[in-house]
Coordinates of C-alpha atoms and ligand atoms in Angstrom, one line a residue:
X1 CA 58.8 94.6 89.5
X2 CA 59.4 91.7 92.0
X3 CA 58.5 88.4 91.1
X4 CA 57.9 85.8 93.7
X5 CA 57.7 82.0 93.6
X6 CA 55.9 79.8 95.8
X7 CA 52.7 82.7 95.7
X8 CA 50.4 80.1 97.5
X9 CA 51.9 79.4 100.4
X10 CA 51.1 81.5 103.7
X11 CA 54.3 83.6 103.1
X12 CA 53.3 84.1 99.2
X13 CA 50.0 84.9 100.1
X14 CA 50.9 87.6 102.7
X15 CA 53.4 89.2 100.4
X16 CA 50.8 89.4 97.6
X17 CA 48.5 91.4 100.0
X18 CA 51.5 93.3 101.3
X19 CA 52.8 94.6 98.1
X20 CA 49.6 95.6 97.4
X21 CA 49.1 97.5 100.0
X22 CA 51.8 99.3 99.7
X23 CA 51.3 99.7 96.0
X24 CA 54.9 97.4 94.6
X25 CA 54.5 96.3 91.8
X26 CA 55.0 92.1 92.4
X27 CA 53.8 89.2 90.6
X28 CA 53.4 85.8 92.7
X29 CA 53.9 83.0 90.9
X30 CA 51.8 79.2 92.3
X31 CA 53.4 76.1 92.0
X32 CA 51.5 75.2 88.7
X33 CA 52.2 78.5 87.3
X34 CA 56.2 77.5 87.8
X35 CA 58.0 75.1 89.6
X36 CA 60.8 76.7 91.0
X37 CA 62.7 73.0 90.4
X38 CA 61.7 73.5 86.1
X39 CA 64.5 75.0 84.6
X40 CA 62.8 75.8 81.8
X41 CA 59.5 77.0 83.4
X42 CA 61.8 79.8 85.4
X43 CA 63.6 81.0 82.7
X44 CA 60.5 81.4 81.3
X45 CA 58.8 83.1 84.1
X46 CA 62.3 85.2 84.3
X47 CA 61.7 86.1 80.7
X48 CA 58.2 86.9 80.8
X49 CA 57.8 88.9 83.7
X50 CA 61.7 90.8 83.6
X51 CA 62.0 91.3 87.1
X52 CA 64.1 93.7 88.6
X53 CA 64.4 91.1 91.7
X54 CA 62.8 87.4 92.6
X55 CA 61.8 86.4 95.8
X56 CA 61.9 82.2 97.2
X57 CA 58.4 81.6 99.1
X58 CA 58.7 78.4 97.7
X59 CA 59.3 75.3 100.0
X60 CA 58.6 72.0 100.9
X61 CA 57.6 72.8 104.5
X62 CA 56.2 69.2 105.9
X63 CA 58.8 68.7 108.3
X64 CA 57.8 65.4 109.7
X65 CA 56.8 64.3 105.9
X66 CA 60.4 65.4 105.0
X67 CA 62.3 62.3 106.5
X68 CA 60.1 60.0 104.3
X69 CA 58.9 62.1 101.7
X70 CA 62.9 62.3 100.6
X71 CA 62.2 62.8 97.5
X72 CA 59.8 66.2 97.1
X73 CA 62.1 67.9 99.7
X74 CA 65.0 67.5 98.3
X75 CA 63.1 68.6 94.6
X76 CA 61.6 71.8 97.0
X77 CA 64.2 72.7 99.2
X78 CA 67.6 72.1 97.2
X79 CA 67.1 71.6 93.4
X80 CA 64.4 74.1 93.1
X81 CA 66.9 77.2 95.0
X82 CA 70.0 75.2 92.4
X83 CA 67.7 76.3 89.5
X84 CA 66.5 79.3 90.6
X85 CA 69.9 81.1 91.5
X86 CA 71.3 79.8 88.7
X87 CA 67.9 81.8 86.2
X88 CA 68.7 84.3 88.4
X89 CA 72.3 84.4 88.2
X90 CA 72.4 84.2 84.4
X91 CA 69.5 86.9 84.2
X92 CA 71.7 89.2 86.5
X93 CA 68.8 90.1 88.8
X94 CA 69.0 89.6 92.6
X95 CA 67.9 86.9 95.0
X96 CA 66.0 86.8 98.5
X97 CA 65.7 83.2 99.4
X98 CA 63.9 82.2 102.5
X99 CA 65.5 79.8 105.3
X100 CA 64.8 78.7 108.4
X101 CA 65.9 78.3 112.1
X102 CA 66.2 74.1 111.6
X103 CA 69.7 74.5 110.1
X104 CA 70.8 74.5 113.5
X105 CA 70.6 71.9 115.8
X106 CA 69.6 73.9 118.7
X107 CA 72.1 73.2 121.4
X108 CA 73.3 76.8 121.7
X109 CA 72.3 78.4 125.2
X110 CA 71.7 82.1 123.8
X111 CA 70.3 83.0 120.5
X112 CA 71.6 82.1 117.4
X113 CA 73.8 84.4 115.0
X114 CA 73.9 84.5 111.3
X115 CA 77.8 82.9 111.5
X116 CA 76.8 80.1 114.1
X117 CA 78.1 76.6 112.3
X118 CA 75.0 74.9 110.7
X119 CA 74.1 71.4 111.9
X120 CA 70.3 70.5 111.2
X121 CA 68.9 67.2 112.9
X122 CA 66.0 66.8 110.6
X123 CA 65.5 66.3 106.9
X124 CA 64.1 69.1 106.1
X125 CA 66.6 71.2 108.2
X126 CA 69.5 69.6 105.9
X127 CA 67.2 69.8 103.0
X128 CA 67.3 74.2 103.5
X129 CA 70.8 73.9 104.5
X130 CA 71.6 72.6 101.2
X131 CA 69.0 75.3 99.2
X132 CA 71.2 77.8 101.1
X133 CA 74.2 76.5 99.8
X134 CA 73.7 76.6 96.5
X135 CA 72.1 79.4 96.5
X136 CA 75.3 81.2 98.4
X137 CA 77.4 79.2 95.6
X138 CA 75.2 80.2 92.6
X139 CA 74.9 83.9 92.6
X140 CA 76.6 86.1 94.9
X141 CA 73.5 88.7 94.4
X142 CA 71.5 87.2 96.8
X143 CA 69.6 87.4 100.4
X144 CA 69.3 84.5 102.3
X145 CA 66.9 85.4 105.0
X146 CA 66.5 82.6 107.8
X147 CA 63.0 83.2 110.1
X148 CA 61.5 80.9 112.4
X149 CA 58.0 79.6 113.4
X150 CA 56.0 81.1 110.9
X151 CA 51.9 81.9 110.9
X152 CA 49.4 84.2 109.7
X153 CA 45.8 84.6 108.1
X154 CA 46.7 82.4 105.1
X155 CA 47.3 78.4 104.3
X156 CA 48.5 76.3 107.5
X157 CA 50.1 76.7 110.5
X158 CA 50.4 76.4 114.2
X159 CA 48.1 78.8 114.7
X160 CA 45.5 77.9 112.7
X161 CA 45.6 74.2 114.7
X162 CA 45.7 75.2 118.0
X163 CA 42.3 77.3 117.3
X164 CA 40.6 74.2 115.6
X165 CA 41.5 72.3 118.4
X166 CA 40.4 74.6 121.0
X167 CA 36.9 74.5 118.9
X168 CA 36.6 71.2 120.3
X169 CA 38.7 69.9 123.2
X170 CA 39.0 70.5 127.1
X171 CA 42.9 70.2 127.1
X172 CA 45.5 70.8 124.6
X173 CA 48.8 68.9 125.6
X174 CA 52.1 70.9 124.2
X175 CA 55.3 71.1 123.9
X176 CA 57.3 73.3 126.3
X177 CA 61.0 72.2 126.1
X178 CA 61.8 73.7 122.7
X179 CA 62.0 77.1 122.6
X180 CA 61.6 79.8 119.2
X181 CA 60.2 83.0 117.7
X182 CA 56.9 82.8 116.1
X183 CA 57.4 85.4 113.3
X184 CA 53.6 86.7 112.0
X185 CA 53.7 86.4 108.3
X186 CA 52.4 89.9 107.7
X187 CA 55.7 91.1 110.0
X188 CA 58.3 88.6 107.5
X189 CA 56.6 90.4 104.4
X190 CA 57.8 93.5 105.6
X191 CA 61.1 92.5 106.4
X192 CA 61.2 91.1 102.6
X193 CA 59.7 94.3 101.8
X194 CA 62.4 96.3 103.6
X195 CA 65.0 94.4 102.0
X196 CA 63.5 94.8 98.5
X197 CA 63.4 98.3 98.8
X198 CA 67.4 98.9 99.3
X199 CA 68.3 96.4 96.4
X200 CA 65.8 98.3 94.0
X201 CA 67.3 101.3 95.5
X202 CA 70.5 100.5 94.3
X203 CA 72.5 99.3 98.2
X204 CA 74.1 96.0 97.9
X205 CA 73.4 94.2 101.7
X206 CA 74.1 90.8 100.4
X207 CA 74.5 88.0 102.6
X208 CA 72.8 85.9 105.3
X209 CA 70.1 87.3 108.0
X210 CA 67.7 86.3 110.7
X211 CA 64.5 87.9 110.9
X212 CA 61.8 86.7 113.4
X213 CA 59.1 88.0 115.7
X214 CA 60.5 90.0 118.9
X215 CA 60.7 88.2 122.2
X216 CA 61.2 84.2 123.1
X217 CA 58.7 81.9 123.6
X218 CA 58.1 78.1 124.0
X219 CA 54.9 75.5 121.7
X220 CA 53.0 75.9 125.0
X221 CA 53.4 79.4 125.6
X222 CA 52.6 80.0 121.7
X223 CA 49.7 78.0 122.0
X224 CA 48.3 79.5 125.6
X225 CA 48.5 83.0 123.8
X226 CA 46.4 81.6 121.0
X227 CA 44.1 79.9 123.4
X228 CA 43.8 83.5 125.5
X229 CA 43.5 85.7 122.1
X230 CA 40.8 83.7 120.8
X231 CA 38.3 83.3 124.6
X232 CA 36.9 86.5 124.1
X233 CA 35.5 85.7 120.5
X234 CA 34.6 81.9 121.1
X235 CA 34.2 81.9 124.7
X236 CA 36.5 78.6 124.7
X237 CA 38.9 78.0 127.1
X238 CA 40.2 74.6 127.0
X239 CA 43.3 74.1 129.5
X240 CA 46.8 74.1 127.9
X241 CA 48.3 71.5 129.8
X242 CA 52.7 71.6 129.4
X243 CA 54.6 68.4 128.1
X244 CA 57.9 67.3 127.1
X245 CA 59.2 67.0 123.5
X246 CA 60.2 63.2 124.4
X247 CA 55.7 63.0 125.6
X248 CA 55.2 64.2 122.1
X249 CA 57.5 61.9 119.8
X250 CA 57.7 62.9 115.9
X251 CA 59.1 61.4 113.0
X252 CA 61.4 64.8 112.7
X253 CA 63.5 65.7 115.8
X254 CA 62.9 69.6 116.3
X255 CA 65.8 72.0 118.0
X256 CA 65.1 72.7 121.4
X257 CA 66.6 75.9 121.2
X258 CA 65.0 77.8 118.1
X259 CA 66.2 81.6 119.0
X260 CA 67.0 84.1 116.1
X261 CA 69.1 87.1 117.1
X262 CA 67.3 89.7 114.3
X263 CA 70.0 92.6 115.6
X264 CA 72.1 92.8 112.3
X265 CA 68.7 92.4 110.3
X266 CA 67.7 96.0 112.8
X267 CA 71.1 97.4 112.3
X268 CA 70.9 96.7 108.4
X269 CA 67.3 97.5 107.1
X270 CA 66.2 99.4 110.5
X271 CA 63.4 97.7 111.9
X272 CA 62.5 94.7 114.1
X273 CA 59.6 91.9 114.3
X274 CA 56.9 93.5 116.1
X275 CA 56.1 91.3 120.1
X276 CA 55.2 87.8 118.9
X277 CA 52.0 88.3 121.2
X278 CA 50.5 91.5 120.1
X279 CA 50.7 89.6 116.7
X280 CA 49.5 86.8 117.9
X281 CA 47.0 89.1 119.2
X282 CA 46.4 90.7 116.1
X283 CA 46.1 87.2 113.9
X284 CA 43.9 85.7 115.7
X285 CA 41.5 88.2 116.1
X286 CA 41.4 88.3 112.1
X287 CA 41.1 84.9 111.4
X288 CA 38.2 84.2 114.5
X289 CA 36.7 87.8 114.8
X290 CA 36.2 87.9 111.3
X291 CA 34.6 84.2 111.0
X292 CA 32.3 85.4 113.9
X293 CA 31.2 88.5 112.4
X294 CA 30.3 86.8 109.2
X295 CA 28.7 84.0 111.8
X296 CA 26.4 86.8 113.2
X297 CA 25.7 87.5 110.3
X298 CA 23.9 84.3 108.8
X299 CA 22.3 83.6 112.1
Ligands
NAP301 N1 56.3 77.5 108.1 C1 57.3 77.7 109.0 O1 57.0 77.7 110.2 C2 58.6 78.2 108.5 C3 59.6 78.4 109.5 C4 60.9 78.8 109.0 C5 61.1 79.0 107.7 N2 60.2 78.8 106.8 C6 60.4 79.0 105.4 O2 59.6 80.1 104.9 C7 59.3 79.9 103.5 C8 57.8 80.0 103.3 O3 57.2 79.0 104.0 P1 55.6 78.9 104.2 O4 55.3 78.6 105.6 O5 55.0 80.0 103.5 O6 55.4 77.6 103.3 P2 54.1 77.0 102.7 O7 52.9 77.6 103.2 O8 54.2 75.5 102.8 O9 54.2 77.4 101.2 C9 55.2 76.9 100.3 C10 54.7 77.0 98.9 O10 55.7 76.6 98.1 C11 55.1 75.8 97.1 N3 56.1 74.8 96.5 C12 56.6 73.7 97.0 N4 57.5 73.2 96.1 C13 57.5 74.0 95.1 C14 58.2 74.0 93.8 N5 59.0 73.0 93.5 N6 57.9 75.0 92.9 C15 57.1 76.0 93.2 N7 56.4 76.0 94.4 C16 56.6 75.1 95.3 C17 54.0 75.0 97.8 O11 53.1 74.5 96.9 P3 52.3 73.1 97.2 O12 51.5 73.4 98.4 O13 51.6 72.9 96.0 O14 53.4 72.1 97.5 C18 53.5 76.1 98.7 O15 52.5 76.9 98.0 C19 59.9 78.6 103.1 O16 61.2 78.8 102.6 C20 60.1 77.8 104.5 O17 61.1 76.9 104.4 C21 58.9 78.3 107.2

């Protein structure tokens, strides 16, 4: 069985409802159940639940919180994979440990590679740079798999705030200098999915990955797909007005050049992300179809 941490976040969520789905056995673990920085509360969940492979969805993910909030990112993000790979290391079982396209600093014209150099300009970027590290230095049984820009049905994300806003204003003012993939959390479930299935099958792919939706986009076209996907259901269409990232200042700086090259990730485990806007596509009408339905419903 698989055992992930971090089970109520929007990744944990989806890979809960993916495993089921699909019938693999996996147990996901919330914060309260164990905290992944607890030595002894994952040994214990290592112990209790014998795993034949543990999956990271845990994180501190508040990336402008990060640069103050030094503290619980640095308990999230590096001592938490420090004392995981090292349960997992001394248990013998392997590793898949989520990162994220802020390790770099986004000044590369195409997309990035696994074997670019690191150089994160946030805290939280050098917070995951560091949970990579150890985890690379703790077991070498492990998985990292870096994805970027990350929504679906479940907890908090981009998506998610774009349609709340649209609920209620005329223009929605975003970013369109930085650049990314927005990978649908139901697609990165997979992806962990894929890779679970060739380390229970016995193949040894270890090492470092990117895995993101397909295609390039910018914060403004994200948010203008959003805006498009959810008119027909709401009949809102505030305008989504383009700005700079210097119009829109933030405690963290953010790459302007987010782009994942997924190609070894294809080569490897043999699929890609699915178009970032037919998932878009697909999320949205989930999250406000559904609400409408249930609406329709009541009235
Ligand atoms: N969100 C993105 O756009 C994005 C982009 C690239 C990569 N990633 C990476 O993708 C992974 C999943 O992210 P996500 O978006 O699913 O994050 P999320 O929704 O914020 O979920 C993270 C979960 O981890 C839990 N957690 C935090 N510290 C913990 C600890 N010490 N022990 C156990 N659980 C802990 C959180 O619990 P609490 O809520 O109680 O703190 C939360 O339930 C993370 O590795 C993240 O860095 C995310």
């Amino acid at each position: 069985m698989i055992l992930a941490f971090g089970g109520n976040g929007q990744l944990g969520q989806e890979l809960t409802r993916a495993a089921a789905a699909s019938a693999i056995p996996l147990a996901a673990l919330s914060r309260a159940q164990a905290d992944i920085a607890d030595p002894a509360a994952v040994r214990d969940a290592i112990a209790r639940h014998d795993p034949s492979l543990v999956v990271n969805a845990a994180a501190y993910t508040k990336v402008d919180l990060a640069e103050t909030e030094i503290e619980a990112a640095h308990q999230g993000n590096e001592i938490g994979p420090v004392t995981l790979s090292a349960a997992c290391a001394s248990a013998g079982v392997p590793l898949i440990h989520i990162s994220t396209d802020y390790v770099f600093d986004g000044t590369k014209q195409g997309p990035y590679v696994e074997s670019d150099p690191i150089a994160p300009i946030n805290a939280y970027g050098r917070t995951k740079a560091a949970g990579e590290r150890s985890v690379r230095e703790s077991t070498p049984l492990h998985v990292i798999l870096r994805t970027s820009w990350i929504y679906g049905e479940f907890g908090q994300n981009f998506l998610k705030t774009m349609l709340r806003l649209a609920a209620t204003r005329d223009e929605l003012r975003v970013v369109a200098d930085q650049r990314g993939c927005p990978t649908s959390t139901s697609d990165l479930a997979d992806a962990i999915l894929a890779i679970a299935s060739q380390l229970l099958g016995g193949k040894k792919p270890w090492g470092t990955y990117h895995f993101a939706g397909s295609g390039v986009t910018t914060w403004h076209g994200f948010a203008s797909r959003i805006v498009a996907a959810q008119a027909p259901f709401t009949g809102r269409r505030p305008r989504v007005t383009a700005i700079t990232a210097t119009e829109f200042p933030t405690p963290a700086r953010r790459p302007s050049n987010s782009e994942l090259d997924c190609s070894l990730f294809e080569r490897v485990f043999g699929f890609r992300g699915r178009p970032w806007a037919q998932e878009v596509d697909a999320v949205t009408r989930a999250l406000v179809g559904e609400t409408r339905e249930k609406d329709s419903h009541v009235a």
